[in-house]
Amino acid sequence: MSEHFKIAIVGGGPGGLSAAARAAELGISHVLLEAAPHIADTIHRYQKGKLVRAEPMQLPLRSALSFYAGTRENILRTWQQELAELGVNVRVGAAVSAISGQCGNFRIPLEPGKTLTAEFVVLSIGLQGNIRKLGVPGEDMQRVQYQLDDPDEYSNETIIVVGDGDAGVENALALSRQNRVILVNLHEEFSNCAEANFQLLMTAVTEGHIETRVSTWAERVDTIAKGDFPVAFVAHTPQGLERIECHRVIARLGAEPPRKLLENFGVRFPNSDTASVPQLSEQYESNVPGLYIVGALAGYPLIKQAMNQGYEAVEYITGNPVEPADEVLLREKFAGVPNIRSVGDGIALVRRNLPLLESLTTLQLREFMLDSSVLAPRSGEVIFARSDYNNSFYSILEGEVSVHVEGKDGAAVFTMGAGDFFGEMGLLSGRRRSGTAIAGENCVLVETPRRSMLKLLNAASGVQRKLDEVSLKRVVLNYLDASLPDSELDYLVQGAKFKQYAFGEVIFKEGDKADGLYMIRRGSVTVSRMVAGKEQVLAYVSAGNYFGEMALTSNMPHSATVRAVSPTDVIVLEAEHFRAVMERNSSMRGKVGSRYLERISQGEPNPSGEPGGLIKFLMDHGVGEATDVLLIDYSQCIRCNNCERACADVHGGISRLNRGAGPTFEQVHVPVSCRHCEHPHCMKDCPPDVIRRSVHGEVFIDDGCIGCGNCLNNCPYDAIQMAGTSEYKQLTVWEAVFGRRKHREVRNEADANLPKKAVKCDMCMGIISGPACVRACPTGAALRVSPEEFFSFVR
């Protein structure tokens, strides 16, 4: 027995419903097949009362069904009514496990003895059948769950929620009303959730309703036999291994495409990555002619996007000309690019000229371009300067860019052309730009903001791998041998491993066997050696550099211990590959040998142990993650407090430093003042997003602070205070010289009746002569240094 339809829609999610509604509206014979006993199963699984947002806000909705922000219950009720009014042919409980045939005659077997035939098929089956688990011991415990149906079922519990996407954030928000909730994020920032959810999360954190753990991943989940808590969530955090006792763990880690099922349908994937999505045309058609894929399965998980795609797929099937909903926005992006006459031309140019993005589907490329800007700088225009802070990532679409860098061997200029990218080290490490980028003739760039690029890297492992590979090769060329051929570079990075280390964690110990060359992508380390029973720090190595080559060169065990002094990411080149390439290339042997001798001479221990002890003291107090720290030489300081008064005088009467507080090692004092960390803790949970980093590196608080105190709580160095605002009249030059008015006392505590806002050191940003605290010191005891300058300071 067989029924025939023009269009068979498989999957009753938003995309499938919208496709079926459009087919019904046009009077096209169709059937909607849904395996669950109801439509929109994914939305049915949302927690009760969940507010569903109509995002992306800038996109118009194209569908015969309405969609607006509201609770899941109201949205489902409305869709049921509209489907009935349109006469949509819906069949629930109809699971599809096979599709065969070709365009014009697809065969879809259902229950035994019953087969449907269709001219076209639209797949909208979603990802919910392939939920990602924690992937650690204990992931299948009864107290570890991957779904939250009703948050009101839980009260007075300690609950770990794992995940930084919308599902994880929304679950945490709902549970926090009557539970203690700890939200765990593998990444450092919550870049994978919608902006509205991010703002709600920041507010909840500010008000103390939710705790967060960032840069944290699970080690295992243990059962606790006795006590108040049945399980313990053991995780790696930036501070080391943490054991959190709790009542349950809810992991919302997304899902993967049902690859095997789709491959049985004949659908091909662009690569072997388990998270990759099918390669589709701009009309959502797969490699199987007549078989269209929409929604999350196509890489577009948002409801409005899926509904637009379902509508448009039916239009394409019927031959009706229709532009994608994002066409107008993308047309504006490409308006300034020469010889681009359409969005299709622009996307084709991006795909052709930017191999970094080759693993993305056309639909993913469109989304990437929506988040990015297309720039056409003049020839000679500086894109960013050396030592600037700039969080954007740049891809060269056309023309050239020259990057000017200065190293130990002098200045060098690298020319990059179409297909290259730059700015990745500043993006990943949080440090200053290592060179100056200057636009060449006919230069066209794609500039992508940090948050958008991090989101892409988290979602597209192919892009992450390509970025790591090119970044590695650049570090090798810059620090080992710029003349290495591509074949040797390719061999050198084969089998490279990515590793993460928490603050204080040992990467390898003195005496360990050499296992590879370590490239620092983010963070910093110290190199130390045991001298007379004491650990003495010999060197500080920051992001963009490498270590471990001394043992590889000498074929001896490591002669020093390397320890992370901030959360650190490294990529390790295999020892065998490194030695083989060095053996085949005399130029590289010479340069590595010279560096080896240089480091030996620099690494001779000081018999007194004092410099090493000082460096260790500074690193132990977190200075390793600083980009600029205020130090005071107490052998020259006369305790006049001019530094505090000068700071107050330029900051409305409130000193941003406390000279007397802070740790001291012999004659070196670290006063309480902002260190302008490479990855500022204060920035992470700022609800109004007013803590910024200037292009020159100063971390400052812009207008708009709401006085929540979140940054104060997050700063581990007590460098932020809450202070009221009031009139403060600075001394004029004549008053200061002739004493006509006494210098006002430094005001660190404001009137309790005044509204309080966060204040911190901004390094006197905008004052040409530099930080007032340093300028006001009559003996030169106060100075600001970066970690790279610590050894010069010690000497």
Coordinates of C-alpha atoms in Angstrom, one line a residue, residues 13-553:
G13 CA 10.2 20.8 14.7
P14 CA 9.9 24.5 13.8
G15 CA 11.5 24.1 10.4
G16 CA 9.3 21.1 9.4
L17 CA 6.2 22.8 10.8
S18 CA 6.9 25.9 8.8
A19 CA 7.6 23.9 5.6
A20 CA 4.3 22.0 6.0
A21 CA 2.4 25.2 6.8
R22 CA 3.7 26.9 3.6
A23 CA 2.8 23.8 1.5
A24 CA -0.7 23.8 2.9
E25 CA -1.0 27.5 2.3
L26 CA 0.0 27.0 -1.4
G27 CA -2.3 24.0 -1.7
I28 CA 0.5 21.5 -2.4
S29 CA 0.0 17.9 -1.5
H30 CA 2.2 17.1 1.5
V31 CA 2.6 15.1 4.6
L32 CA 4.5 15.9 7.9
L33 CA 5.9 12.8 9.6
E34 CA 6.9 13.2 13.3
A35 CA 8.2 10.2 15.3
A36 CA 7.1 11.6 18.7
P37 CA 3.4 11.5 19.8
H38 CA 3.2 15.3 19.4
I39 CA 4.7 18.1 17.2
A40 CA 7.7 20.1 18.2
D41 CA 9.2 17.5 20.5
T42 CA 12.3 19.6 21.2
I43 CA 10.2 22.5 22.4
H44 CA 8.0 20.0 24.4
R45 CA 11.2 19.0 26.2
Y46 CA 11.9 22.6 27.3
Q47 CA 11.5 23.2 31.0
K48 CA 8.0 24.2 32.0
G49 CA 7.2 27.8 31.7
K50 CA 10.4 28.5 29.7
L51 CA 10.4 31.9 27.9
V52 CA 11.2 31.3 24.2
R53 CA 12.7 34.3 22.5
A54 CA 12.1 35.2 18.8
E55 CA 15.8 35.5 17.8
P56 CA 17.7 36.7 15.9
M57 CA 15.9 39.9 16.4
Q58 CA 17.2 41.6 13.2
L59 CA 15.8 38.8 10.9
P60 CA 12.2 39.0 9.6
L61 CA 10.0 36.0 10.1
R62 CA 8.9 34.1 7.0
S63 CA 6.2 31.5 7.8
A64 CA 2.5 30.8 7.6
L65 CA 2.8 30.2 11.4
S66 CA 3.3 33.0 13.8
F67 CA 6.2 33.2 16.2
Y68 CA 6.8 35.6 19.0
A69 CA 8.5 35.7 22.4
G70 CA 6.4 33.8 24.9
T71 CA 6.2 30.7 27.1
R72 CA 6.7 27.3 25.4
E73 CA 3.1 26.4 26.4
N74 CA 1.6 29.4 24.6
I75 CA 3.8 28.8 21.5
L76 CA 2.8 25.2 21.2
R77 CA -0.9 26.0 21.7
T78 CA -0.8 28.7 19.0
W79 CA 0.9 26.4 16.5
Q80 CA -1.6 23.6 17.1
Q81 CA -4.4 26.0 16.4
E82 CA -2.8 27.5 13.3
L83 CA -1.9 24.0 11.9
A84 CA -5.5 23.0 12.2
E85 CA -6.7 26.2 10.6
L86 CA -4.4 25.7 7.6
G87 CA -5.3 22.0 7.2
V88 CA -1.7 20.7 7.6
N89 CA -1.5 17.0 7.1
V90 CA 0.3 15.9 10.3
R91 CA 1.1 12.3 11.3
V92 CA 2.6 11.8 14.7
G93 CA 4.1 8.5 15.9
A94 CA 5.5 8.1 12.4
A95 CA 9.2 7.3 12.7
V96 CA 11.3 7.3 9.6
S97 CA 14.3 5.0 9.5
A98 CA 14.9 4.8 5.7
I99 CA 14.6 7.0 2.6
S100 CA 15.5 5.7 -0.8
G101 CA 14.9 6.6 -4.4
Q102 CA 15.6 9.9 -6.1
C103 CA 14.1 13.3 -6.9
G104 CA 10.6 12.7 -8.2
N105 CA 10.3 9.3 -6.7
F106 CA 11.5 9.1 -3.1
R107 CA 10.3 6.0 -1.1
I108 CA 9.8 6.2 2.7
P109 CA 8.8 3.0 4.4
L110 CA 6.8 3.4 7.6
E111 CA 5.0 0.6 9.4
P112 CA 5.2 -2.8 7.8
G113 CA 3.5 -3.0 4.5
K114 CA 3.1 0.7 4.2
T115 CA 5.3 3.0 2.1
L116 CA 5.0 6.7 1.2
T117 CA 6.3 8.1 -2.1
A118 CA 7.2 11.8 -2.6
E119 CA 8.7 13.9 -5.3
F120 CA 10.7 16.0 -2.7
V121 CA 11.8 15.4 0.9
V122 CA 12.5 18.1 3.5
L123 CA 14.4 16.8 6.5
S124 CA 13.9 18.7 9.8
I125 CA 14.7 16.0 12.4
G126 CA 16.9 18.0 14.7
L127 CA 19.6 16.7 17.0
Q128 CA 17.9 15.6 20.2
G129 CA 18.4 11.9 19.6
N130 CA 22.2 12.3 19.9
I131 CA 22.8 14.1 23.2
R132 CA 26.4 14.6 24.3
K133 CA 27.3 13.2 27.7
L134 CA 30.0 14.3 30.1
G135 CA 32.4 11.6 28.8
V136 CA 33.9 10.9 32.3
P137 CA 33.5 8.1 34.9
G138 CA 30.1 8.5 36.5
E139 CA 28.4 10.1 33.5
D140 CA 25.5 7.5 33.6
M141 CA 24.7 7.7 37.3
Q142 CA 21.1 8.2 38.3
R143 CA 22.0 11.6 39.7
V144 CA 23.5 12.8 36.5
Q145 CA 20.9 13.9 34.0
Y146 CA 20.9 15.5 30.6
Q147 CA 17.4 17.0 30.6
L148 CA 15.3 19.2 32.8
D149 CA 11.6 19.0 32.5
D150 CA 10.3 20.9 35.4
P151 CA 12.6 23.0 37.6
D152 CA 9.9 23.3 40.2
E153 CA 10.4 19.6 41.1
Y154 CA 13.7 20.5 42.8
S155 CA 14.1 22.7 45.9
N156 CA 16.7 23.3 48.6
E157 CA 19.3 21.3 46.6
T158 CA 22.9 22.0 45.5
I159 CA 22.8 21.5 41.7
I160 CA 25.7 21.5 39.2
V161 CA 24.6 22.7 35.8
V162 CA 27.2 22.0 33.0
G163 CA 27.1 24.0 29.8
D164 CA 27.4 27.5 28.5
G165 CA 24.7 27.4 25.8
D166 CA 21.2 28.7 26.1
A167 CA 19.9 25.4 27.5
G168 CA 22.5 25.4 30.3
V169 CA 22.0 29.0 31.2
E170 CA 18.2 28.8 31.2
N171 CA 18.2 25.7 33.3
A172 CA 20.5 27.4 35.8
L173 CA 18.3 30.5 35.9
A174 CA 15.1 28.5 36.5
L175 CA 16.6 26.3 39.2
S176 CA 18.2 29.2 41.0
R177 CA 14.9 30.4 42.3
Q178 CA 14.9 27.7 45.0
N179 CA 18.2 25.9 44.9
R180 CA 21.9 26.6 45.1
V181 CA 23.1 26.5 41.5
I182 CA 26.7 26.3 40.3
L183 CA 27.0 26.8 36.5
V184 CA 30.1 25.2 35.0
N185 CA 31.6 26.4 31.7
L186 CA 34.4 24.7 29.9
H187 CA 35.4 28.0 28.3
E188 CA 36.5 31.2 29.9
E189 CA 33.5 33.3 28.7
F190 CA 29.8 32.6 28.1
S191 CA 30.0 33.2 24.4
N192 CA 27.7 30.5 23.2
C193 CA 24.4 31.8 24.7
A194 CA 22.1 34.5 23.4
E195 CA 22.8 38.0 24.5
A196 CA 19.5 38.2 26.5
N197 CA 20.4 35.1 28.4
F198 CA 23.9 36.4 29.0
Q199 CA 22.5 39.5 30.6
L200 CA 20.0 37.6 32.8
L201 CA 22.9 35.3 33.9
M202 CA 25.1 38.3 34.8
T203 CA 22.3 39.8 36.9
A204 CA 21.7 36.5 38.7
V205 CA 25.4 36.1 39.4
T206 CA 25.5 39.7 40.6
E207 CA 22.6 39.1 43.0
G208 CA 24.2 36.0 44.3
H209 CA 21.6 33.6 42.9
I210 CA 24.1 31.6 40.7
E211 CA 27.7 30.7 41.2
T212 CA 29.9 30.1 38.1
R213 CA 33.1 28.1 37.4
V214 CA 34.8 29.0 34.1
S215 CA 37.7 27.3 32.3
T216 CA 36.5 24.2 34.2
W217 CA 35.9 20.7 32.9
A218 CA 34.7 17.5 34.6
E219 CA 37.2 14.9 35.8
R220 CA 34.6 12.4 37.2
V221 CA 31.4 12.2 39.3
D222 CA 31.7 10.2 42.5
T223 CA 29.0 8.6 44.7
I224 CA 29.0 9.6 48.3
A225 CA 27.8 6.8 50.6
K226 CA 27.1 9.0 53.7
G227 CA 26.4 12.6 54.4
D228 CA 24.1 15.3 53.1
F229 CA 25.1 15.0 49.5
P230 CA 24.7 11.9 47.3
V231 CA 27.3 12.8 44.7
A232 CA 30.5 14.8 44.2
F233 CA 31.4 16.6 41.0
V234 CA 35.2 16.6 40.6
A235 CA 36.5 19.1 38.1
H236 CA 39.6 20.8 36.8
T237 CA 39.5 24.5 37.5
P238 CA 42.1 27.3 37.0
Q239 CA 43.0 26.9 40.6
G240 CA 43.4 23.1 40.4
L241 CA 41.2 20.1 41.1
E242 CA 38.0 21.0 42.9
R243 CA 35.5 18.5 44.5
I244 CA 32.0 19.9 44.8
E245 CA 29.5 17.9 46.8
C246 CA 26.0 18.2 45.4
H247 CA 22.6 16.6 45.0
R248 CA 22.7 16.2 41.2
V249 CA 24.5 17.2 38.0
I250 CA 22.5 18.4 35.0
A251 CA 24.7 18.5 31.9
R252 CA 23.4 20.4 28.8
L253 CA 26.2 19.9 26.3
G254 CA 24.2 20.0 23.1
A255 CA 24.0 17.1 20.6
E256 CA 25.6 15.8 17.4
P257 CA 24.0 15.2 14.1
P258 CA 22.5 11.6 13.5
R259 CA 25.3 11.0 11.0
K260 CA 24.8 7.3 10.4
L261 CA 21.1 7.7 9.7
L262 CA 21.7 10.5 7.3
E263 CA 24.4 8.6 5.5
N264 CA 22.0 5.8 5.1
F265 CA 19.7 8.3 3.3
G266 CA 22.6 9.0 1.0
V267 CA 23.6 12.4 2.5
R268 CA 27.3 13.1 2.6
F269 CA 29.3 15.2 5.1
P270 CA 32.2 17.4 4.3
N271 CA 34.6 15.7 6.7
S272 CA 34.9 13.1 9.4
D273 CA 34.3 15.4 12.3
T274 CA 31.5 14.0 14.4
A275 CA 30.1 17.5 15.0
S276 CA 30.1 18.5 11.3
V277 CA 26.8 19.2 9.5
P278 CA 25.9 18.2 5.9
Q279 CA 27.2 20.3 3.1
L280 CA 24.2 22.1 1.6
S281 CA 23.5 24.5 -1.2
E282 CA 22.3 28.0 -0.5
Q283 CA 18.8 26.6 -1.2
Y284 CA 19.3 24.0 1.6
E285 CA 19.5 21.1 -0.9
S286 CA 21.9 18.2 0.0
N287 CA 24.0 16.2 -2.3
V288 CA 20.9 14.1 -2.9
P289 CA 18.9 16.0 -5.5
G290 CA 15.5 16.8 -4.2
L291 CA 16.4 16.2 -0.5
Y292 CA 16.4 19.4 1.5
I293 CA 17.7 19.8 5.1
V294 CA 16.6 22.7 7.4
G295 CA 16.9 23.6 11.0
A296 CA 19.5 22.5 13.6
L297 CA 20.6 19.7 11.3
A298 CA 21.7 22.3 8.8
G299 CA 23.7 24.2 11.5
Y300 CA 21.0 26.8 12.3
P301 CA 19.6 25.9 15.8
L302 CA 17.5 29.0 16.4
I303 CA 13.7 28.7 16.0
K304 CA 13.2 31.7 13.7
Q305 CA 16.1 30.6 11.4
A306 CA 14.6 27.1 11.1
M307 CA 11.1 28.5 10.4
N308 CA 12.5 30.8 7.6
Q309 CA 14.4 27.9 6.1
G310 CA 11.4 25.6 6.1
Y311 CA 9.3 28.3 4.3
E312 CA 12.1 29.0 1.8
A313 CA 12.8 25.3 1.0
V314 CA 9.1 24.9 -0.1
E315 CA 9.5 28.1 -2.2
Y316 CA 12.6 26.7 -3.9
I317 CA 10.9 23.4 -4.5
T318 CA 7.9 25.1 -6.2
G319 CA 10.3 27.3 -8.3
N320 CA 9.2 30.6 -6.6
P321 CA 12.1 33.1 -6.6
V322 CA 12.8 34.1 -3.0
E323 CA 15.7 35.7 -1.3
P324 CA 16.9 34.3 2.0
A325 CA 15.8 36.4 5.0
D326 CA 19.4 37.5 5.7
E327 CA 20.0 38.7 2.1
V328 CA 19.5 42.4 2.7
L329 CA 21.8 42.4 5.8
L330 CA 24.6 40.5 3.9
R331 CA 24.2 42.7 0.8
E332 CA 25.1 45.7 3.0
K333 CA 28.2 43.8 4.3
F334 CA 29.6 43.3 0.8
A335 CA 28.6 46.7 -0.6
G336 CA 32.2 48.0 -0.4
V337 CA 33.9 45.0 -2.1
P338 CA 34.9 45.6 -5.7
N339 CA 33.3 43.4 -8.4
I340 CA 30.8 41.8 -6.0
R341 CA 27.4 42.0 -7.5
S342 CA 25.4 39.8 -5.2
V343 CA 25.6 38.1 -1.8
G344 CA 26.2 34.8 -3.6
D345 CA 29.3 36.3 -5.2
G346 CA 30.5 37.5 -1.8
I347 CA 30.0 34.2 0.0
A348 CA 31.7 32.5 -3.0
L349 CA 34.7 34.9 -2.6
V350 CA 34.9 34.1 1.2
R351 CA 34.8 30.4 0.5
R352 CA 37.4 30.6 -2.3
N353 CA 39.8 33.0 -0.6
L354 CA 39.6 32.0 3.1
P355 CA 40.7 28.4 3.5
L356 CA 40.4 28.8 7.3
L357 CA 36.6 28.6 6.9
E358 CA 36.6 25.8 4.3
S359 CA 35.0 23.3 6.8
L360 CA 31.9 25.6 7.2
T361 CA 28.8 25.0 5.2
T362 CA 27.4 27.9 3.1
L363 CA 24.8 28.5 5.7
Q364 CA 27.4 28.7 8.4
L365 CA 29.4 31.1 6.3
R366 CA 26.4 33.4 6.0
E367 CA 26.0 33.4 9.8
F368 CA 29.7 34.1 10.2
M369 CA 29.5 37.1 7.9
L370 CA 26.4 38.4 9.7
D371 CA 28.6 38.7 12.8
S372 CA 31.6 40.2 11.0
S373 CA 32.4 43.4 9.2
V374 CA 34.0 43.9 5.8
L375 CA 36.7 46.6 5.7
A376 CA 38.5 48.2 2.8
P377 CA 41.4 50.2 4.5
R378 CA 43.5 52.6 2.5
S379 CA 47.0 51.5 1.4
G380 CA 49.4 52.3 4.3
E381 CA 46.6 52.5 6.9
V382 CA 47.6 51.0 10.2
I383 CA 45.1 48.2 11.2
F384 CA 46.6 47.9 14.6
A385 CA 50.0 48.9 16.1
R386 CA 52.6 46.8 18.0
S387 CA 51.8 46.7 21.8
D388 CA 48.1 47.7 21.1
Y389 CA 45.3 45.7 22.6
N390 CA 42.8 44.8 19.9
N391 CA 40.4 41.8 20.4
S392 CA 39.3 41.5 16.7
F393 CA 40.4 38.7 14.4
Y394 CA 41.2 39.6 10.8
S395 CA 41.0 37.5 7.6
I396 CA 42.4 38.8 4.3
L397 CA 39.8 38.5 1.6
E398 CA 41.8 40.4 -1.1
G399 CA 45.1 42.3 -1.4
E400 CA 47.9 42.2 1.1
V401 CA 48.8 43.1 4.7
S402 CA 52.4 43.6 5.9
V403 CA 53.1 42.8 9.5
H404 CA 56.2 44.5 11.1
V405 CA 57.7 42.6 14.1
E406 CA 60.8 43.2 16.2
G407 CA 62.7 40.2 17.6
K408 CA 66.1 39.5 19.1
D409 CA 67.5 39.3 15.6
G410 CA 66.2 42.7 14.6
A411 CA 63.1 43.9 12.8
A412 CA 61.4 41.8 10.2
V413 CA 58.5 42.3 7.8
F414 CA 56.1 39.5 6.9
T415 CA 53.7 40.0 3.9
M416 CA 50.4 38.2 4.0
G417 CA 48.0 37.9 1.1
A418 CA 44.4 36.7 0.4
G419 CA 43.6 33.6 2.5
D420 CA 45.8 34.5 5.4
F421 CA 44.6 35.7 8.7
F422 CA 46.2 37.6 11.6
G423 CA 45.4 38.7 15.1
E424 CA 44.9 35.2 16.5
M425 CA 47.5 35.5 19.2
G426 CA 45.9 38.6 20.7
L427 CA 42.5 36.9 20.4
L428 CA 43.6 33.8 22.2
S429 CA 46.3 35.0 24.6
G430 CA 44.8 38.3 25.8
R431 CA 48.3 40.0 25.4
R432 CA 49.4 43.0 23.4
R433 CA 49.8 42.8 19.6
S434 CA 53.3 41.5 18.9
G435 CA 53.6 43.5 15.6
T436 CA 52.1 46.3 13.5
A437 CA 49.7 45.4 10.7
I438 CA 49.6 47.8 7.7
A439 CA 47.2 47.5 4.8
G440 CA 48.6 47.1 1.3
E441 CA 47.1 48.0 -2.1
N442 CA 43.5 46.9 -2.7
C443 CA 43.2 45.3 0.7
V444 CA 39.8 43.9 1.8
L445 CA 39.5 42.4 5.3
V446 CA 36.9 40.5 7.3
E447 CA 37.0 41.7 10.9
T448 CA 35.3 39.4 13.4
P449 CA 34.7 40.4 17.1
R450 CA 36.2 38.3 19.8
R451 CA 32.9 36.9 21.2
S452 CA 31.8 35.8 17.7
M453 CA 35.1 34.2 16.9
L454 CA 35.2 32.3 20.2
K455 CA 31.7 31.1 19.5
L456 CA 32.8 29.8 16.1
L457 CA 35.8 28.1 17.5
N458 CA 33.7 26.4 20.1
A459 CA 31.2 25.2 17.5
A460 CA 33.5 24.3 14.5
S461 CA 36.4 22.1 15.5
G462 CA 37.7 22.1 11.9
V463 CA 38.2 25.9 12.1
Q464 CA 39.9 25.5 15.5
R465 CA 42.3 22.8 14.2
K466 CA 43.2 25.0 11.2
L467 CA 43.8 28.0 13.4
D468 CA 46.0 26.0 15.7
E469 CA 47.9 24.6 12.8
V470 CA 48.7 27.9 11.2
S471 CA 49.4 29.6 14.5
L472 CA 51.9 26.8 15.4
K473 CA 53.6 27.2 12.1
R474 CA 54.0 30.9 12.6
V475 CA 55.5 30.4 16.1
V476 CA 57.9 27.9 14.6
L477 CA 58.9 30.3 11.8
N478 CA 59.2 33.3 14.1
Y479 CA 61.2 31.6 16.9
L480 CA 62.9 28.6 15.3
D481 CA 63.6 29.1 11.6
A482 CA 61.8 31.4 9.1
S483 CA 63.4 29.5 6.2
L484 CA 61.7 26.1 6.9
P485 CA 59.8 24.8 3.9
D486 CA 56.1 24.0 4.0
S487 CA 56.8 20.2 3.9
E488 CA 58.9 20.4 7.0
L489 CA 56.4 22.6 8.8
D490 CA 53.6 20.1 8.0
Y491 CA 55.7 17.3 9.4
L492 CA 56.6 19.2 12.5
V493 CA 53.0 19.9 13.5
Q494 CA 51.8 16.4 12.9
G495 CA 50.6 14.8 16.1
A496 CA 50.7 18.1 18.0
K497 CA 48.8 17.8 21.3
F498 CA 46.7 20.5 23.0
K499 CA 47.1 20.7 26.8
Q500 CA 45.7 22.9 29.6
Y501 CA 47.2 23.7 33.0
A502 CA 45.8 25.4 36.0
F503 CA 47.6 28.1 38.1
G504 CA 50.5 26.6 39.9
E505 CA 50.4 23.2 38.0
V506 CA 53.7 21.7 37.1
I507 CA 54.1 21.1 33.3
F508 CA 57.3 19.0 33.7
K509 CA 59.8 18.6 36.5
E510 CA 63.6 18.8 36.6
G511 CA 64.9 15.4 35.6
D512 CA 61.8 14.4 33.5
K513 CA 62.4 12.9 30.1
A514 CA 61.9 15.3 27.2
D515 CA 58.6 14.6 25.4
G516 CA 58.3 17.6 23.0
L517 CA 58.6 21.3 22.4
Y518 CA 56.0 23.4 24.2
M519 CA 54.4 26.4 22.5
I520 CA 52.4 28.7 24.8
R521 CA 49.1 29.7 23.2
R522 CA 47.6 31.4 26.3
G523 CA 49.0 32.1 29.8
S524 CA 52.5 32.1 31.1
V525 CA 55.0 29.9 32.9
T526 CA 58.1 30.1 35.1
V527 CA 61.3 28.1 34.6
S528 CA 62.9 27.1 37.9
R529 CA 65.7 25.0 39.3
M530 CA 66.5 23.6 42.8
V531 CA 69.5 25.3 44.2
A532 CA 70.8 24.4 47.7
G533 CA 67.4 22.9 48.5
K534 CA 65.5 25.9 47.4
E535 CA 63.5 26.5 44.2
Q536 CA 64.9 29.4 42.2
V537 CA 63.1 30.9 39.3
L538 CA 65.3 31.4 36.3
A539 CA 63.0 32.6 33.6
Y540 CA 59.4 33.8 32.8
V541 CA 57.9 32.7 29.5
S542 CA 54.7 34.3 28.2
A543 CA 52.2 33.5 25.4
G544 CA 53.6 33.3 21.9
N545 CA 56.9 31.7 23.1
Y546 CA 58.2 28.2 23.6
F547 CA 60.1 26.1 26.1
G548 CA 61.5 22.6 26.4
E549 CA 64.0 22.9 23.5
M550 CA 67.1 22.6 25.8
A551 CA 66.4 19.0 26.7
L552 CA 65.5 18.1 23.1
T553 CA 68.7 19.7 21.9

